[in-house]
């Protein structure tokens, strides 16, 4: 009978507020070994979860993500290598580091096959506490850095999405160009004014809409400061319109001009 999995909360978590939770999954059919591994890892302050079989481990991975999986090689019903292969077959856990813990000697393990099943490292019994804590810490730190980067990326994308909602709803025409003055974005109001769809605008020079002979906009010698100008545009339906353009340069992280808004 499979015993239920259960988390072990550390008495004093060392994870900083706001940092992602580092979960470590310990998979071994021997309750005594699981208890010993938890005792070794408890000072690290991570969230420790135990599973008594490969099936129980897979159930845990269906419910939440883990920074590291510590996996016994020899277990009844489903061995460690088979369990690792199934962990790797899931997209959400295919990159989860797996450290095999085994009583087999180094010469008894076919490393090529084991690494093919997803192992990133081996720890041979008897387990050295310092070695185990050191290896878990390495992968835990990598996990935290990756999750921080992912959170920053999500926050940046959310800000971009919010800005896009605002510009799409703006009552004035808005467009953005790259450093070569080619459109990279136009909003719906710009399309209404010019009669040109965003799809048709992308990649075109922004000043291609200006009526021939209009001298009020010198697009080759614009200053780097914000400026305004009035000029005539010609729509695809041959209708001409007089518009006021206000432009501002956009710079990249090195302060080089990367385009205009």
PDB file of N, CA and C in Angstrom, residues 16-54:
ATOM      1  N   UNK A  16      14.043  34.180   1.251  1.00  0.00           N
ATOM      2  CA  UNK A  16      13.707  35.587   1.434  1.00  0.00           C
ATOM      3  C   UNK A  16      12.272  35.844   1.021  1.00  0.00           C
ATOM      4  N   UNK A  17      11.667  36.836   1.674  1.00  0.00           N
ATOM      5  CA  UNK A  17      10.288  37.183   1.358  1.00  0.00           C
ATOM      6  C   UNK A  17      10.185  37.581  -0.110  1.00  0.00           C
ATOM      7  N   UNK A  18       9.202  37.049  -0.792  1.00  0.00           N
ATOM      8  CA  UNK A  18       9.015  37.354  -2.196  1.00  0.00           C
ATOM      9  C   UNK A  18       9.741  36.417  -3.130  1.00  0.00           C
ATOM     10  N   UNK A  19      10.694  35.649  -2.629  1.00  0.00           N
ATOM     11  CA  UNK A  19      11.398  34.694  -3.472  1.00  0.00           C
ATOM     12  C   UNK A  19      10.504  33.490  -3.754  1.00  0.00           C
ATOM     13  N   UNK A  20      10.737  32.823  -4.885  1.00  0.00           N
ATOM     14  CA  UNK A  20       9.960  31.611  -5.166  1.00  0.00           C
ATOM     15  C   UNK A  20      10.242  30.535  -4.136  1.00  0.00           C
ATOM     16  N   UNK A  21       9.235  29.717  -3.851  1.00  0.00           N
ATOM     17  CA  UNK A  21       9.398  28.619  -2.901  1.00  0.00           C
ATOM     18  C   UNK A  21      10.209  27.506  -3.550  1.00  0.00           C
ATOM     19  N   UNK A  22      11.253  27.068  -2.854  1.00  0.00           N
ATOM     20  CA  UNK A  22      12.083  25.966  -3.359  1.00  0.00           C
ATOM     21  C   UNK A  22      11.542  24.671  -2.769  1.00  0.00           C
ATOM     22  N   UNK A  23      10.953  23.850  -3.622  1.00  0.00           N
ATOM     23  CA  UNK A  23      10.428  22.558  -3.184  1.00  0.00           C
ATOM     24  C   UNK A  23      11.376  21.453  -3.620  1.00  0.00           C
ATOM     25  N   UNK A  24      11.679  20.569  -2.688  1.00  0.00           N
ATOM     26  CA  UNK A  24      12.542  19.422  -2.966  1.00  0.00           C
ATOM     27  C   UNK A  24      11.717  18.157  -2.767  1.00  0.00           C
ATOM     28  N   UNK A  25      11.654  17.323  -3.786  1.00  0.00           N
ATOM     29  CA  UNK A  25      10.896  16.074  -3.702  1.00  0.00           C
ATOM     30  C   UNK A  25      11.852  14.923  -3.413  1.00  0.00           C
ATOM     31  N   UNK A  26      11.615  14.218  -2.310  1.00  0.00           N
ATOM     32  CA  UNK A  26      12.433  13.077  -1.892  1.00  0.00           C
ATOM     33  C   UNK A  26      11.639  11.805  -2.165  1.00  0.00           C
ATOM     34  N   UNK A  27      12.167  10.953  -3.045  1.00  0.00           N
ATOM     35  CA  UNK A  27      11.445   9.751  -3.455  1.00  0.00           C
ATOM     36  C   UNK A  27      12.249   8.522  -3.048  1.00  0.00           C
ATOM     37  N   UNK A  28      11.685   7.742  -2.121  1.00  0.00           N
ATOM     38  CA  UNK A  28      12.340   6.519  -1.660  1.00  0.00           C
ATOM     39  C   UNK A  28      11.281   5.654  -0.996  1.00  0.00           C
ATOM     40  N   UNK A  29      11.318   4.340  -1.249  1.00  0.00           N
ATOM     41  CA  UNK A  29      10.321   3.464  -0.633  1.00  0.00           C
ATOM     42  C   UNK A  29      10.652   3.142   0.820  1.00  0.00           C
ATOM     43  N   UNK A  30      11.822   3.541   1.297  1.00  0.00           N
ATOM     44  CA  UNK A  30      12.241   3.293   2.677  1.00  0.00           C
ATOM     45  C   UNK A  30      11.989   4.543   3.513  1.00  0.00           C
ATOM     46  N   UNK A  31      11.047   4.454   4.440  1.00  0.00           N
ATOM     47  CA  UNK A  31      10.699   5.614   5.265  1.00  0.00           C
ATOM     48  C   UNK A  31      11.882   6.106   6.088  1.00  0.00           C
ATOM     49  N   UNK A  32      12.730   5.187   6.543  1.00  0.00           N
ATOM     50  CA  UNK A  32      13.894   5.573   7.323  1.00  0.00           C
ATOM     51  C   UNK A  32      14.871   6.397   6.514  1.00  0.00           C
ATOM     52  N   UNK A  33      15.074   6.022   5.261  1.00  0.00           N
ATOM     53  CA  UNK A  33      15.975   6.786   4.393  1.00  0.00           C
ATOM     54  C   UNK A  33      15.403   8.171   4.099  1.00  0.00           C
ATOM     55  N   UNK A  34      14.093   8.236   3.875  1.00  0.00           N
ATOM     56  CA  UNK A  34      13.483   9.542   3.635  1.00  0.00           C
ATOM     57  C   UNK A  34      13.668  10.446   4.846  1.00  0.00           C
ATOM     58  N   UNK A  35      13.479   9.900   6.024  1.00  0.00           N
ATOM     59  CA  UNK A  35      13.637  10.680   7.247  1.00  0.00           C
ATOM     60  C   UNK A  35      15.072  11.177   7.402  1.00  0.00           C
ATOM     61  N   UNK A  36      16.035  10.330   7.051  1.00  0.00           N
ATOM     62  CA  UNK A  36      17.441  10.723   7.155  1.00  0.00           C
ATOM     63  C   UNK A  36      17.772  11.847   6.178  1.00  0.00           C
ATOM     64  N   UNK A  37      17.269  11.745   4.948  1.00  0.00           N
ATOM     65  CA  UNK A  37      17.515  12.789   3.959  1.00  0.00           C
ATOM     66  C   UNK A  37      16.867  14.109   4.367  1.00  0.00           C
ATOM     67  N   UNK A  38      15.661  14.033   4.911  1.00  0.00           N
ATOM     68  CA  UNK A  38      14.988  15.254   5.368  1.00  0.00           C
ATOM     69  C   UNK A  38      15.765  15.912   6.500  1.00  0.00           C
ATOM     70  N   UNK A  39      16.288  15.120   7.397  1.00  0.00           N
ATOM     71  CA  UNK A  39      17.057  15.667   8.515  1.00  0.00           C
ATOM     72  C   UNK A  39      18.300  16.394   8.021  1.00  0.00           C
ATOM     73  N   UNK A  40      18.928  15.849   6.989  1.00  0.00           N
ATOM     74  CA  UNK A  40      20.117  16.486   6.423  1.00  0.00           C
ATOM     75  C   UNK A  40      19.764  17.819   5.751  1.00  0.00           C
ATOM     76  N   UNK A  41      18.642  17.849   5.029  1.00  0.00           N
ATOM     77  CA  UNK A  41      18.271  19.027   4.232  1.00  0.00           C
ATOM     78  C   UNK A  41      17.516  20.089   5.008  1.00  0.00           C
ATOM     79  N   UNK A  42      16.992  19.745   6.154  1.00  0.00           N
ATOM     80  CA  UNK A  42      16.169  20.683   6.918  1.00  0.00           C
ATOM     81  C   UNK A  42      16.868  22.026   7.169  1.00  0.00           C
ATOM     82  N   UNK A  43      18.176  22.066   7.484  1.00  0.00           N
ATOM     83  CA  UNK A  43      18.823  23.360   7.732  1.00  0.00           C
ATOM     84  C   UNK A  43      18.822  24.311   6.542  1.00  0.00           C
ATOM     85  N   UNK A  44      18.614  23.798   5.320  1.00  0.00           N
ATOM     86  CA  UNK A  44      18.607  24.661   4.141  1.00  0.00           C
ATOM     87  C   UNK A  44      17.355  25.526   4.076  1.00  0.00           C
ATOM     88  N   UNK A  45      16.319  25.121   4.802  1.00  0.00           N
ATOM     89  CA  UNK A  45      15.105  25.938   4.846  1.00  0.00           C
ATOM     90  C   UNK A  45      14.182  25.791   3.662  1.00  0.00           C
ATOM     91  N   UNK A  46      14.342  24.739   2.882  1.00  0.00           N
ATOM     92  CA  UNK A  46      13.469  24.539   1.735  1.00  0.00           C
ATOM     93  C   UNK A  46      12.205  23.774   2.138  1.00  0.00           C
ATOM     94  N   UNK A  47      11.257  23.739   1.234  1.00  0.00           N
ATOM     95  CA  UNK A  47      10.005  23.019   1.451  1.00  0.00           C
ATOM     96  C   UNK A  47      10.220  21.580   0.987  1.00  0.00           C
ATOM     97  N   UNK A  48      10.258  20.649   1.922  1.00  0.00           N
ATOM     98  CA  UNK A  48      10.569  19.258   1.614  1.00  0.00           C
ATOM     99  C   UNK A  48       9.296  18.433   1.500  1.00  0.00           C
ATOM    100  N   UNK A  49       9.204  17.670   0.418  1.00  0.00           N
ATOM    101  CA  UNK A  49       8.047  16.813   0.163  1.00  0.00           C
ATOM    102  C   UNK A  49       8.565  15.393  -0.052  1.00  0.00           C
ATOM    103  N   UNK A  50       7.906  14.413   0.548  1.00  0.00           N
ATOM    104  CA  UNK A  50       8.347  13.037   0.388  1.00  0.00           C
ATOM    105  C   UNK A  50       7.331  12.206  -0.370  1.00  0.00           C
ATOM    106  N   UNK A  51       7.841  11.220  -1.105  1.00  0.00           N
ATOM    107  CA  UNK A  51       6.989  10.276  -1.825  1.00  0.00           C
ATOM    108  C   UNK A  51       7.600   8.884  -1.653  1.00  0.00           C
ATOM    109  N   UNK A  52       6.752   7.901  -1.420  1.00  0.00           N
ATOM    110  CA  UNK A  52       7.232   6.553  -1.114  1.00  0.00           C
ATOM    111  C   UNK A  52       7.332   5.642  -2.333  1.00  0.00           C
ATOM    112  N   UNK A  53       7.031   6.164  -3.524  1.00  0.00           N
ATOM    113  CA  UNK A  53       7.108   5.342  -4.732  1.00  0.00           C
ATOM    114  C   UNK A  53       7.190   6.246  -5.946  1.00  0.00           C
ATOM    115  N   UNK A  54       7.496   5.630  -7.085  1.00  0.00           N
ATOM    116  CA  UNK A  54       7.528   6.401  -8.320  1.00  0.00           C
ATOM    117  C   UNK A  54       6.162   6.963  -8.671  1.00  0.00           C
TER     118      UNK A  54
END
